[in-house]
Coordinates of C-alpha atoms and ligand atoms in Angstrom, one line a residue:
Chain A
M26 CA 0.0 0.0 0.0
A27 CA 1.3 3.4 -0.9
L28 CA 1.4 6.1 1.7
P29 CA 1.7 9.8 1.5
S30 CA 5.3 10.8 1.2
S31 CA 5.1 12.9 4.3
P32 CA 5.6 12.6 8.0
P33 CA 3.4 10.4 10.1
L34 CA -0.1 11.1 10.9
L35 CA -1.1 14.0 13.1
P36 CA -3.8 13.9 15.6
E37 CA -7.0 15.4 14.2
E38 CA -6.8 18.6 16.3
Y39 CA -3.7 19.7 14.4
D40 CA -5.9 20.1 11.5
L41 CA -8.2 22.6 13.2
P42 CA -8.1 26.1 12.0
S43 CA -6.5 27.3 15.2
A44 CA -3.5 25.3 14.3
T45 CA -2.4 28.1 12.1
T46 CA -1.8 30.4 15.0
L47 CA -0.7 27.8 17.3
L48 CA 1.9 26.5 14.9
P49 CA 3.2 29.2 12.8
L50 CA 5.6 28.5 10.1
A51 CA 9.2 28.2 11.1
S52 CA 11.1 31.0 9.6
G53 CA 14.1 30.8 7.5
S54 CA 13.3 27.2 6.9
S55 CA 15.5 25.2 4.6
V56 CA 14.1 22.9 2.1
A57 CA 15.3 20.0 4.0
I58 CA 13.1 20.5 7.0
R59 CA 10.1 21.8 5.1
P60 CA 8.1 18.5 5.4
L61 CA 8.3 18.9 9.1
H62 CA 6.3 22.1 9.3
R63 CA 4.4 21.5 6.2
K64 CA 2.3 19.0 7.9
R65 CA 1.3 21.5 10.5
Q66 CA 0.0 24.0 8.1
H67 CA -3.6 24.6 8.4
S68 CA -5.7 23.7 5.5
D69 CA -7.9 26.6 4.7
Y70 CA -9.7 26.7 1.5
G71 CA -10.1 30.5 1.7
S72 CA -6.5 31.1 1.7
L73 CA -6.1 28.4 -0.9
S74 CA -8.1 30.2 -3.4
S75 CA -6.4 33.4 -2.8
D76 CA -2.9 32.0 -2.7
P77 CA -0.8 32.9 -5.7
L78 CA -0.2 29.9 -7.9
F79 CA 3.3 30.9 -8.7
S80 CA 4.4 32.1 -5.4
D81 CA 7.9 32.5 -4.5
T82 CA 9.3 29.6 -2.6
T83 CA 12.8 30.5 -2.2
E84 CA 14.0 30.1 1.3
E85 CA 14.3 33.7 2.4
D86 CA 10.7 34.2 1.5
D87 CA 9.2 31.1 2.9
E88 CA 8.2 32.7 6.1
G89 CA 4.5 33.2 6.5
I90 CA 3.8 32.1 3.0
D91 CA 0.3 31.0 3.7
L92 CA -0.7 33.9 5.8
Q93 CA 0.0 36.6 3.3
P94 CA -2.5 37.9 0.8
P95 CA -1.6 37.3 -2.8
R96 CA 1.6 39.0 -3.7
R97 CA 2.6 40.5 -7.0
K98 CA 6.1 39.5 -7.3
K99 CA 8.5 38.4 -9.9
L100 CA 8.9 34.7 -9.9
T101 CA 12.5 34.2 -8.7
R102 CA 14.2 31.0 -9.1
G103 CA 16.2 29.5 -6.3
P104 CA 19.9 29.4 -6.6
W105 CA 21.4 26.6 -8.6
W106 CA 22.3 24.7 -5.5
N107 CA 18.7 24.4 -4.7
V108 CA 18.4 22.0 -7.5
G109 CA 20.6 19.6 -5.8
R110 CA 19.0 20.1 -2.5
R111 CA 15.6 19.7 -3.9
S112 CA 16.5 16.3 -5.4
K113 CA 17.9 15.3 -2.1
H114 CA 14.7 16.3 -0.5
D115 CA 12.9 14.2 -3.1
L116 CA 15.2 11.4 -2.4
R117 CA 14.6 11.6 1.3
R118 CA 10.9 11.6 0.7
S119 CA 10.9 8.7 -1.6
M120 CA 13.0 6.8 1.0
A121 CA 10.5 7.7 3.6
R122 CA 7.8 6.4 1.4
K123 CA 9.5 3.1 1.0
E124 CA 10.0 3.0 4.7
K125 CA 6.3 3.4 5.1
M126 CA 5.5 0.8 2.5
R127 CA 7.4 -1.7 4.6
N128 CA 5.3 -0.8 7.6
A129 CA 2.1 -0.6 5.7
D130 CA 0.3 -2.3 8.5
S131 CA 1.4 -0.2 11.4
G132 CA -0.5 2.8 12.4
V133 CA -2.3 3.1 9.1
W134 CA -5.5 1.9 10.4
M135 CA -7.5 3.4 13.1
G136 CA -10.4 2.1 15.0
S137 CA -13.7 2.1 13.4
D138 CA -15.6 4.0 16.0
A139 CA -13.6 7.1 15.7
S140 CA -14.3 9.1 12.6
E141 CA -10.6 9.6 12.1
D142 CA -9.2 8.7 8.8
S143 CA -6.1 6.7 8.6
I144 CA -4.9 8.2 5.4
D145 CA -5.9 11.8 5.2
S146 CA -5.3 14.8 7.1
V147 CA -1.8 13.9 6.3
M148 CA -1.2 16.9 4.1
S149 CA -3.5 19.9 4.0
S150 CA -4.5 21.3 0.8
Q151 CA -2.4 24.3 1.6
Q152 CA 0.8 22.3 1.7
R153 CA -0.2 20.4 -1.3
M154 CA -0.6 23.7 -3.0
Q155 CA 2.9 24.5 -2.0
E156 CA 4.1 21.3 -3.5
L157 CA 2.4 22.2 -6.7
V158 CA 4.2 25.5 -6.7
V159 CA 7.5 23.8 -6.0
E160 CA 6.9 21.5 -8.9
D161 CA 6.0 24.4 -11.2
E162 CA 9.2 25.9 -10.4
G163 CA 11.3 23.6 -12.5
P164 CA 15.0 24.0 -12.1
A165 CA 15.6 24.1 -15.8
D166 CA 13.3 27.1 -16.4
D167 CA 14.5 30.5 -17.0
T168 CA 13.6 33.3 -14.8
E169 CA 10.3 34.2 -15.9
A170 CA 8.2 37.2 -15.1
S171 CA 4.8 36.5 -13.8
D172 CA 3.4 39.9 -13.0
E173 CA -0.2 38.8 -13.5
E174 CA -2.0 38.1 -10.5
A175 CA -2.5 34.4 -10.1
P176 CA -6.1 33.5 -10.9
A177 CA -8.1 32.2 -8.0
L178 CA -8.6 28.6 -8.5
D179 CA -12.0 27.0 -7.9
A180 CA -12.0 23.7 -6.1
E181 CA -12.6 21.6 -9.2
T182 CA -9.9 23.2 -11.2
Y183 CA -7.5 22.8 -8.3
A184 CA -8.4 19.2 -7.9
A185 CA -7.8 18.6 -11.6
R186 CA -4.4 20.3 -11.2
M187 CA -3.6 18.1 -8.3
V188 CA -4.4 15.0 -10.3
Q189 CA -2.2 16.2 -13.1
D190 CA 0.6 16.9 -10.7
C191 CA 0.4 13.3 -9.4
L192 CA 0.5 12.1 -12.9
D193 CA 3.5 14.2 -13.7
R194 CA 5.4 13.0 -10.8
G195 CA 4.2 9.4 -10.7
K196 CA 2.8 10.1 -7.3
E197 CA 0.5 7.3 -6.2
V198 CA -1.1 9.2 -3.3
V199 CA -3.8 11.4 -4.8
N200 CA -5.0 13.7 -2.0
L201 CA -8.1 15.6 -3.0
G202 CA -9.2 15.8 0.6
D203 CA -10.5 19.0 2.3
L204 CA -11.1 21.0 -0.9
A205 CA -14.8 21.8 -0.3
L206 CA -15.5 19.9 -3.5
T207 CA -19.2 19.4 -4.2
R208 CA -18.6 17.2 -7.1
I209 CA -15.8 15.6 -9.0
P210 CA -16.1 15.5 -12.8
D211 CA -15.2 12.3 -14.5
A212 CA -12.6 14.2 -16.5
T213 CA -10.7 15.0 -13.3
L214 CA -10.1 11.4 -12.4
R215 CA -9.7 10.0 -15.9
P216 CA -6.0 10.9 -16.2
L217 CA -5.3 8.6 -13.3
H218 CA -5.6 5.7 -15.8
Q219 CA -2.3 6.8 -17.1
L220 CA -0.6 6.9 -13.8
I221 CA 2.5 4.8 -13.6
R222 CA 5.0 4.3 -10.9
P223 CA 7.8 6.8 -10.8
S224 CA 11.0 5.5 -12.4
F225 CA 13.2 7.4 -9.9
S226 CA 15.4 8.2 -12.9
D227 CA 16.0 11.7 -11.6
L228 CA 17.9 10.5 -8.6
T229 CA 21.6 10.6 -8.3
S230 CA 21.9 7.4 -6.4
P231 CA 21.3 4.2 -8.2
P232 CA 17.8 2.8 -7.7
S233 CA 17.5 0.0 -5.3
E234 CA 16.1 -3.3 -6.4
D235 CA 12.5 -2.8 -5.4
E236 CA 12.3 0.3 -7.5
F237 CA 12.4 -1.9 -10.5
G238 CA 9.1 -3.4 -9.5
P239 CA 6.1 -3.3 -11.8
L240 CA 5.0 0.0 -13.0
T241 CA 1.4 -0.6 -12.1
P242 CA 0.6 1.9 -9.4
S243 CA -1.3 1.3 -6.2
I244 CA -3.3 4.4 -6.0
T245 CA -4.4 6.0 -2.8
L246 CA -7.3 8.3 -3.5
I247 CA -8.3 10.6 -0.8
L248 CA -11.6 12.4 -1.2
S249 CA -12.4 12.9 2.4
T250 CA -13.8 16.0 4.0
N251 CA -15.5 17.4 0.9
Q252 CA -19.2 17.9 0.2
L253 CA -19.7 15.1 -2.3
T254 CA -23.2 13.8 -2.7
T255 CA -22.4 11.5 -5.6
L256 CA -19.3 9.9 -6.9
P257 CA -18.0 10.1 -10.4
T258 CA -18.5 7.1 -12.6
E259 CA -14.8 7.1 -13.5
L260 CA -13.9 6.4 -9.9
F261 CA -15.1 2.8 -10.2
N262 CA -13.1 2.3 -13.4
L263 CA -9.8 3.0 -11.7
S264 CA -8.9 -0.5 -11.0
N265 CA -5.6 0.4 -9.5
I266 CA -7.1 2.1 -6.5
T267 CA -5.9 0.3 -3.4
V268 CA -6.9 2.8 -0.8
L269 CA -10.0 4.9 -1.0
S270 CA -11.2 7.4 1.5
L271 CA -14.6 9.0 1.2
R272 CA -14.8 9.9 4.8
N273 CA -16.7 13.0 5.9
N274 CA -18.8 13.8 2.8
H275 CA -22.5 14.0 2.1
L276 CA -23.0 10.6 0.5
T277 CA -26.3 9.0 1.0
E278 CA -25.5 5.7 -0.8
L279 CA -22.7 3.8 -2.3
P280 CA -23.3 2.4 -5.8
P281 CA -22.9 -1.3 -6.3
A282 CA -20.0 -0.5 -8.6
I283 CA -17.9 0.1 -5.5
A284 CA -17.2 -3.6 -5.5
R285 CA -15.5 -3.3 -8.9
L286 CA -12.3 -2.0 -7.3
E287 CA -10.6 -5.4 -7.3
R288 CA -7.3 -4.3 -5.8
L289 CA -8.9 -2.3 -3.0
Q290 CA -7.3 -3.0 0.4
E291 CA -8.7 -0.2 2.4
L292 CA -12.0 1.7 2.2
N293 CA -13.2 4.5 4.5
I294 CA -16.8 5.7 4.2
A295 CA -17.2 7.0 7.7
S296 CA -19.1 10.1 8.5
N297 CA -21.5 10.2 5.6
N298 CA -25.3 10.0 5.5
I299 CA -25.3 6.4 4.3
R300 CA -28.3 4.3 5.6
D301 CA -27.6 1.0 4.0
L302 CA -24.8 -0.7 2.1
P303 CA -24.9 -2.2 -1.3
W304 CA -25.1 -6.0 -1.3
E305 CA -22.0 -6.1 -3.4
L306 CA -20.0 -4.6 -0.6
L307 CA -20.4 -7.9 1.3
S308 CA -17.6 -9.3 -0.9
Y309 CA -15.2 -6.7 0.5
F310 CA -16.0 -7.8 4.0
E311 CA -15.3 -11.4 2.9
R312 CA -12.0 -10.4 1.4
N313 CA -10.9 -8.9 4.7
I314 CA -10.5 -5.5 3.2
R315 CA -10.2 -2.9 5.8
I316 CA -13.5 -1.1 5.8
N317 CA -14.3 1.8 8.0
V318 CA -18.1 2.3 7.9
R319 CA -19.0 4.1 11.1
P320 CA -20.3 6.5 11.9
N321 CA -23.2 6.5 9.5
P322 CA -26.9 6.6 10.2
F323 CA -27.5 2.9 9.3
Y324 CA -30.9 1.3 9.4
Q325 CA -31.4 -0.9 12.5
P326 CA -33.3 -4.2 12.5
T327 CA -35.6 -2.9 15.2
D328 CA -36.3 0.2 17.2
L329 CA -35.7 -1.6 20.4
F330 CA -32.3 -2.7 19.3
A331 CA -30.4 -0.4 21.6
E332 CA -32.4 -1.4 24.7
P333 CA -31.3 -4.1 27.1
S334 CA -31.9 -7.6 25.9
P335 CA -35.3 -9.0 26.8
V336 CA -33.6 -12.1 27.8
Q337 CA -31.8 -10.3 30.5
A338 CA -34.9 -8.4 31.4
G339 CA -36.7 -11.6 32.0
A340 CA -39.3 -10.9 29.4
S341 CA -38.8 -14.1 27.5
T342 CA -41.9 -15.7 26.3
D343 CA -40.5 -19.0 25.4
D344 CA -43.3 -21.5 24.9
D345 CA -41.2 -24.4 23.8
G346 CA -40.4 -25.9 27.2
R347 CA -37.0 -24.2 27.5
P348 CA -37.9 -21.0 29.4
D349 CA -35.2 -18.4 29.8
D350 CA -32.3 -20.6 29.0
A351 CA -31.6 -18.7 25.8
A352 CA -28.4 -17.0 27.0
S353 CA -26.7 -20.0 28.5
A354 CA -27.6 -23.6 28.1
V355 CA -28.5 -25.7 25.1
D356 CA -26.2 -24.2 22.6
D357 CA -26.2 -27.0 20.2
V358 CA -26.8 -26.3 16.5
E359 CA -30.0 -28.2 16.2
S360 CA -31.8 -26.5 19.0
L361 CA -30.5 -23.1 18.0
R362 CA -31.6 -23.7 14.5
E363 CA -34.9 -24.8 15.6
R364 CA -35.5 -21.7 17.7
S365 CA -34.0 -19.5 15.0
T366 CA -36.5 -20.6 12.4
N367 CA -39.4 -21.8 14.4
H368 CA -39.9 -18.5 16.2
K369 CA -43.5 -18.5 17.1
G370 CA -44.1 -16.0 19.8
L371 CA -40.4 -15.1 20.3
P372 CA -39.6 -11.4 20.4
L373 CA -37.6 -10.4 17.4
R374 CA -34.7 -9.3 19.5
E375 CA -34.5 -12.8 20.9
V376 CA -34.7 -14.4 17.5
L377 CA -31.8 -12.2 16.4
E378 CA -29.7 -13.2 19.3
T379 CA -30.5 -16.9 18.8
R380 CA -29.5 -16.6 15.2
L381 CA -26.3 -14.9 16.1
R382 CA -25.4 -17.7 18.5
L383 CA -26.3 -20.2 15.9
G384 CA -24.1 -18.5 13.3
R385 CA -21.2 -18.2 15.7
L386 CA -21.5 -21.8 16.7
L387 CA -21.4 -22.8 13.0
V388 CA -18.4 -20.6 12.4
E389 CA -16.6 -22.2 15.3
Q390 CA -17.4 -25.6 14.1
Q391 CA -16.0 -24.6 10.7
C392 CA -12.9 -23.3 12.4
Q393 CA -12.2 -26.6 13.9
T394 CA -11.9 -28.1 10.5
T395 CA -10.0 -25.3 9.0
A396 CA -6.3 -24.5 8.8
E397 CA -4.8 -22.5 11.7
V398 CA -4.2 -19.5 9.5
M399 CA -7.9 -19.2 8.5
K400 CA -9.1 -19.6 12.1
R401 CA -8.4 -16.1 13.3
S402 CA -9.8 -14.3 10.4
L403 CA -12.9 -16.4 10.4
S404 CA -13.8 -15.8 14.0
D405 CA -12.8 -12.2 14.0
D406 CA -14.3 -11.1 10.8
S407 CA -17.1 -13.5 10.1
L408 CA -20.3 -12.2 8.8
I409 CA -23.4 -13.8 10.2
Y410 CA -26.8 -13.4 8.7
L411 CA -29.3 -12.2 11.2
A412 CA -32.6 -11.2 9.5
S413 CA -34.3 -9.6 6.5
S414 CA -36.7 -6.8 6.2
A415 CA -40.0 -7.4 4.5
I416 CA -39.4 -7.9 0.8
R417 CA -40.8 -5.1 -1.4
F418 CA -42.0 -6.4 -4.8
F419 CA -42.2 -4.4 -8.0
N420 CA -44.1 -4.8 -11.2
V421 CA -42.3 -5.2 -14.5
D422 CA -42.1 -1.4 -14.9
G423 CA -40.6 -0.9 -11.4
T424 CA -43.8 0.4 -9.7
Q425 CA -44.5 -1.1 -6.4
S426 CA -46.6 -4.2 -6.6
R427 CA -50.0 -4.3 -4.9
Q428 CA -49.3 -6.6 -2.0
T429 CA -51.6 -8.8 -0.1
G430 CA -52.4 -8.2 3.5
A431 CA -53.4 -5.0 5.2
A432 CA -49.9 -4.2 6.2
R433 CA -48.5 -3.1 2.9
V434 CA -44.8 -2.5 3.2
Q435 CA -44.2 1.1 3.9
P436 CA -41.7 2.7 1.5
K437 CA -38.9 3.0 4.0
D438 CA -39.8 0.5 6.6
W439 CA -36.7 -1.6 6.7
S440 CA -37.1 -3.1 10.1
A441 CA -36.3 -6.8 10.4
T442 CA -39.0 -9.4 10.4
V443 CA -39.1 -13.1 10.8
T444 CA -41.5 -13.4 7.9
P445 CA -40.0 -11.4 5.1
L446 CA -42.4 -12.9 2.5
A447 CA -45.6 -12.4 4.6
N448 CA -46.9 -9.6 2.4
A449 CA -45.8 -11.0 -0.9
P450 CA -48.1 -10.9 -3.9
D451 CA -49.1 -14.1 -5.6
L452 CA -45.8 -15.6 -6.5
S453 CA -47.3 -18.7 -8.3
G454 CA -46.0 -19.0 -11.8
S455 CA -43.2 -16.4 -11.3
N456 CA -39.9 -17.6 -12.6
K457 CA -36.5 -16.3 -13.2
A458 CA -36.9 -15.5 -16.9
P459 CA -36.6 -11.8 -17.7
S460 CA -39.9 -10.0 -18.2
L461 CA -41.0 -8.9 -21.7
F462 CA -40.8 -5.3 -20.4
E463 CA -37.2 -5.9 -19.3
L464 CA -36.3 -7.5 -22.6
A465 CA -37.8 -4.7 -24.7
L466 CA -36.1 -2.2 -22.5
R467 CA -32.7 -3.8 -22.9
S468 CA -33.3 -4.0 -26.6
I469 CA -33.9 -0.2 -26.7
Q470 CA -31.0 0.3 -24.5
S471 CA -28.6 -1.6 -26.8
T472 CA -29.9 -0.3 -30.1
N473 CA -31.6 3.0 -29.8
D474 CA -30.6 6.3 -28.6
I475 CA -32.8 6.3 -25.5
S476 CA -32.5 9.9 -24.9
E477 CA -34.8 10.3 -28.0
F478 CA -37.7 9.3 -25.8
L479 CA -36.8 11.3 -22.8
P480 CA -38.1 14.8 -22.2
G481 CA -35.6 17.5 -22.5
H482 CA -33.3 15.6 -24.7
G483 CA -34.9 14.4 -28.0
S484 CA -37.6 16.3 -29.7
H485 CA -40.4 13.8 -29.1
G486 CA -40.7 13.2 -25.4
H487 CA -44.3 13.2 -24.7
D488 CA -45.3 12.5 -28.2
Y489 CA -45.1 8.9 -27.5
G490 CA -47.6 9.2 -24.7
L491 CA -45.4 7.2 -22.4
S492 CA -46.5 6.6 -18.9
S493 CA -44.3 7.9 -16.1
S494 CA -43.2 4.4 -15.1
I495 CA -42.0 3.8 -18.7
M496 CA -40.2 7.1 -18.7
A497 CA -38.6 6.2 -15.4
A498 CA -37.5 2.9 -16.7
L499 CA -36.1 4.4 -19.9
S500 CA -34.1 7.0 -18.0
R501 CA -32.9 4.3 -15.7
A502 CA -31.6 2.4 -18.7
A503 CA -30.0 5.5 -20.1
V504 CA -28.3 6.3 -16.8
N505 CA -27.0 2.8 -16.5
T506 CA -25.5 3.0 -20.0
A507 CA -23.9 6.3 -19.1
T508 CA -22.5 5.1 -15.8
H509 CA -21.9 1.7 -14.3
G510 CA -23.9 -0.5 -16.6
N511 CA -26.9 -2.6 -15.5
D512 CA -27.1 -3.9 -12.0
T513 CA -26.5 -7.5 -11.1
C514 CA -29.2 -9.7 -9.4
S515 CA -28.1 -10.5 -5.9
T516 CA -29.5 -14.0 -6.2
C517 CA -28.8 -15.2 -9.7
R518 CA -26.1 -12.7 -10.8
K519 CA -27.9 -11.9 -14.0
R520 CA -28.0 -8.3 -15.2
Y521 CA -31.2 -6.4 -15.1
I522 CA -32.4 -2.8 -15.5
V523 CA -35.6 -2.9 -13.5
A524 CA -35.4 -4.5 -10.1
R525 CA -38.4 -6.7 -9.3
A526 CA -37.7 -6.9 -5.6
E527 CA -35.6 -5.4 -2.9
W528 CA -35.1 -6.0 0.8
L529 CA -32.6 -5.2 3.5
E530 CA -30.5 -7.9 5.2
Y531 CA -28.9 -7.4 8.5
W532 CA -25.6 -9.2 9.1
S533 CA -23.6 -9.2 12.2
H534 CA -19.9 -8.3 11.8
G535 CA -17.9 -8.2 14.9
S536 CA -16.0 -10.0 17.5
H537 CA -17.5 -13.2 18.8
A538 CA -17.1 -12.0 22.3
K539 CA -19.5 -9.1 21.8
P540 CA -23.2 -9.4 22.2
L541 CA -25.7 -8.4 19.5
A542 CA -25.4 -4.6 19.2
P543 CA -26.2 -1.8 16.7
D544 CA -22.5 -1.2 16.1
S545 CA -21.8 -4.7 15.0
T546 CA -24.9 -5.0 12.7
L547 CA -24.7 -4.0 9.1
P548 CA -27.6 -3.4 6.7
F549 CA -27.1 -4.6 3.1
L550 CA -29.6 -3.7 0.4
R551 CA -30.4 -6.6 -1.8
K552 CA -32.1 -6.4 -5.2
A553 CA -33.4 -9.1 -7.4
C554 CA -34.1 -9.4 -11.1
S555 CA -37.3 -11.4 -10.7
W556 CA -39.8 -12.4 -8.1
A557 CA -38.4 -15.9 -8.1
C558 CA -35.1 -14.4 -7.1
A559 CA -36.6 -12.7 -4.1
V560 CA -35.3 -15.1 -1.6
P561 CA -33.6 -13.9 1.6
T562 CA -30.5 -15.5 2.9
E563 CA -31.0 -18.7 4.8
V564 CA -30.9 -18.6 8.6
G565 CA -27.5 -19.9 9.8
T566 CA -25.6 -18.5 6.8
F567 CA -22.2 -17.0 7.6
R568 CA -19.3 -15.8 5.5
Chain B
M24 CA -63.0 -25.7 -13.3
N25 CA -65.2 -27.7 -15.6
D26 CA -64.5 -26.4 -19.1
L27 CA -61.2 -24.6 -18.9
T28 CA -59.7 -25.1 -22.4
E29 CA -56.1 -25.8 -22.9
Y30 CA -55.8 -23.0 -25.4
V31 CA -57.1 -19.5 -25.4
T32 CA -57.4 -16.9 -28.2
L33 CA -55.9 -13.4 -28.1
I34 CA -57.2 -10.9 -30.6
S35 CA -55.3 -7.7 -31.6
S36 CA -56.8 -4.3 -32.2
D37 CA -56.6 -5.0 -36.0
D38 CA -58.3 -8.4 -35.7
F39 CA -55.4 -10.7 -35.8
S40 CA -56.0 -13.7 -33.6
Y41 CA -53.4 -15.9 -31.9
V42 CA -54.2 -19.1 -30.2
V43 CA -51.8 -19.8 -27.3
L44 CA -51.6 -22.2 -24.4
R45 CA -53.7 -20.9 -21.5
S46 CA -50.9 -21.6 -19.0
T47 CA -48.4 -19.5 -20.9
A48 CA -50.7 -16.5 -21.5
C49 CA -51.7 -16.5 -17.8
I50 CA -48.3 -15.3 -16.7
S51 CA -50.0 -12.0 -17.4
P52 CA -52.0 -11.1 -14.3
I53 CA -54.3 -9.1 -16.6
I54 CA -55.1 -12.0 -18.9
R55 CA -55.3 -14.4 -15.9
R56 CA -57.9 -12.2 -14.3
M57 CA -60.0 -11.8 -17.4
L58 CA -59.9 -15.5 -18.1
D59 CA -60.7 -16.5 -14.5
P60 CA -64.3 -17.7 -14.5
S61 CA -64.8 -16.7 -10.9
N62 CA -64.4 -13.1 -12.0
G63 CA -67.4 -13.2 -14.3
F64 CA -65.8 -11.5 -17.3
M65 CA -67.2 -12.4 -20.7
E66 CA -63.7 -13.4 -21.8
A67 CA -63.8 -16.3 -19.4
S68 CA -66.8 -17.9 -21.1
T69 CA -65.5 -17.4 -24.6
N70 CA -61.8 -18.1 -23.7
T71 CA -61.0 -15.1 -25.9
V72 CA -59.4 -11.8 -25.0
H73 CA -59.6 -8.7 -27.2
F74 CA -56.9 -6.0 -27.0
D75 CA -57.9 -2.6 -28.3
N76 CA -54.5 -1.2 -27.6
I77 CA -52.2 -3.8 -29.0
N78 CA -51.9 -4.3 -32.7
G79 CA -51.2 -7.6 -34.5
I80 CA -47.5 -7.2 -35.0
V81 CA -46.9 -6.4 -31.4
L82 CA -49.3 -9.1 -30.1
E83 CA -47.4 -11.7 -32.2
K84 CA -44.2 -10.8 -30.4
V85 CA -46.1 -10.9 -27.1
C86 CA -47.2 -14.4 -27.8
E87 CA -43.7 -15.4 -28.8
Y88 CA -42.6 -14.1 -25.5
F89 CA -45.1 -16.3 -23.7
Y90 CA -43.4 -19.3 -25.1
Y91 CA -40.0 -17.9 -24.5
N92 CA -40.9 -17.4 -20.9
E93 CA -42.2 -20.9 -20.6
K94 CA -39.1 -22.4 -22.2
N95 CA -36.7 -20.4 -20.2
K96 CA -38.2 -20.8 -16.7
D97 CA -35.2 -22.3 -15.1
A98 CA -32.6 -21.8 -17.8
K99 CA -29.6 -19.7 -17.1
D100 CA -27.6 -17.5 -19.4
V101 CA -30.2 -17.5 -22.2
A102 CA -29.6 -15.0 -24.9
D103 CA -32.1 -12.2 -25.1
P104 CA -34.5 -12.6 -28.0
D105 CA -34.1 -10.2 -30.8
F106 CA -36.9 -7.7 -31.3
P107 CA -37.2 -5.5 -34.3
T108 CA -35.9 -2.1 -33.2
E109 CA -39.0 -0.2 -34.4
L110 CA -41.3 -2.4 -32.3
C111 CA -39.5 -2.1 -29.0
L112 CA -41.3 0.9 -27.7
E113 CA -44.7 -0.5 -28.5
L114 CA -43.6 -3.8 -27.0
L115 CA -42.6 -1.9 -23.9
M116 CA -46.0 -0.3 -23.6
A117 CA -47.8 -3.6 -24.2
A118 CA -45.6 -5.3 -21.6
D119 CA -46.3 -2.6 -19.2
Y120 CA -50.1 -3.0 -19.8
L121 CA -50.0 -6.8 -19.5
D122 CA -47.5 -6.7 -16.6
V123 CA -45.3 -9.3 -18.2
Ligands
ZN611 ZN1 -32.1 -13.0 -10.4

């Protein structure tokens, strides 16, 4: 895993605005020690936009560089010896980077309950701006007058510049954090496809062996502490991303395409407004990728979840002849399975706890037959299925199906139930074959220019007399084409445009020592291509 | 359940008729309801359904789909059938109406 080529992490408080006054820039600094105080510079978007792009970074003028208003000054080049020192500086940094790579596992990851990020707040945007300036000041350049006032960069332009800078330098840590970005255009990220590992050819010392490694980069993309509500499509095409931080944005969901980042080792989505996770993310948990998901306002299986267990409160209503033994005794698979599925009269909370015990027991049994190496990861990181919400069924055009029973599923009622199919429509005769609606839609998607039928794009729009549900389906197809492609059925893996069913599944993910708790329960949103595929995970399933 | 025929007749807006297996046509909840004797529609007694809003070319494709669906109930990785491009939008509307 690549790490920022800068000193170790700072505690969060150093990133606070007051840090500027608390930690003023050292004066008369030399290039060699610059990294030391760089990290302490406060990141301030306001000063960023007013900072001159081509500021003077010679040593005598370094003092207070981020505190001054834009200066009109001739761009002076450092003395010739700076060139050598700068390379030394680069060398030192690249060595530091290698050092970090070796210790990739230490100190990089932080606990999941803190909203701290392991990988950002390493460099503020301000320092990165400085870096850009340093880079712009190539040693080979002639002295060059730049009397024009540097234009104020908007966040998006600045981000694009940062990316280009990483590209120019073969820098694998792309830090676009803390830029007040509200969106990132695809075009900003697209150049990262061309990123290759630096060749170190500009160094004076001969490269060490591992510098001849593959040129494929391991990209660390930091987008934390912005105001992103959506993510650019291009992000999910960057298959060389190994670390991705989306911490502290305004995201409300993650697209299923997130699971396409096959080399991902670390993902941070903490401190967003995400209520459920895409089903596809389950594979990341299975692959033992470091995922930091909390805090987020996740759906919970039941309102009563945070309250004390009814078992402990003595409110158990067991009617199967084993009163109140749930917490201790008969923990054999058969009886647990029996009580997990044959749940008549049991409070939901108790069913969930029983299922969790069943899952853990099964995991432990599996551990006994598995190699030692696997054991620890299994018991520490196992995912145990707890329960599903009621399944919501959709007609072929994606409108919600009329469901039987008085209690139609409310649009956003995702609470867990032991009978997820209780309100299902008549499922007789439903099968996994795609609907005619879906087939016709796919046909249009592949051959026609869909936008012709959509209002505001083509000329026709309403001329076709299309219903709103058809319009919605058409635009869905168009959006899929323009972004991540069609979704994959969580049951049969076939592609589809219009989901026929969706439900939430709660899985427990946490240490076996911990009881059932909100902070170890994760909601995954499942969707299915057909009513026949609307089958929740079986009780006792673990991964 | 006395005289449920094995086949039913579907008639398009331009009077083309198609005779299809009742079981295949009944994947459409609309058709199933109309042909269900307990609902008292005239269609149930004649085993015939008229569609004022679906023309013959489209209805033919709909009937083809009924058989496609029957055939591919459990099959995986079946290629999508080819529909003439110019029919797709009408097919989409017919499928929406029939909920198939
Ligand atoms: Zn499916």
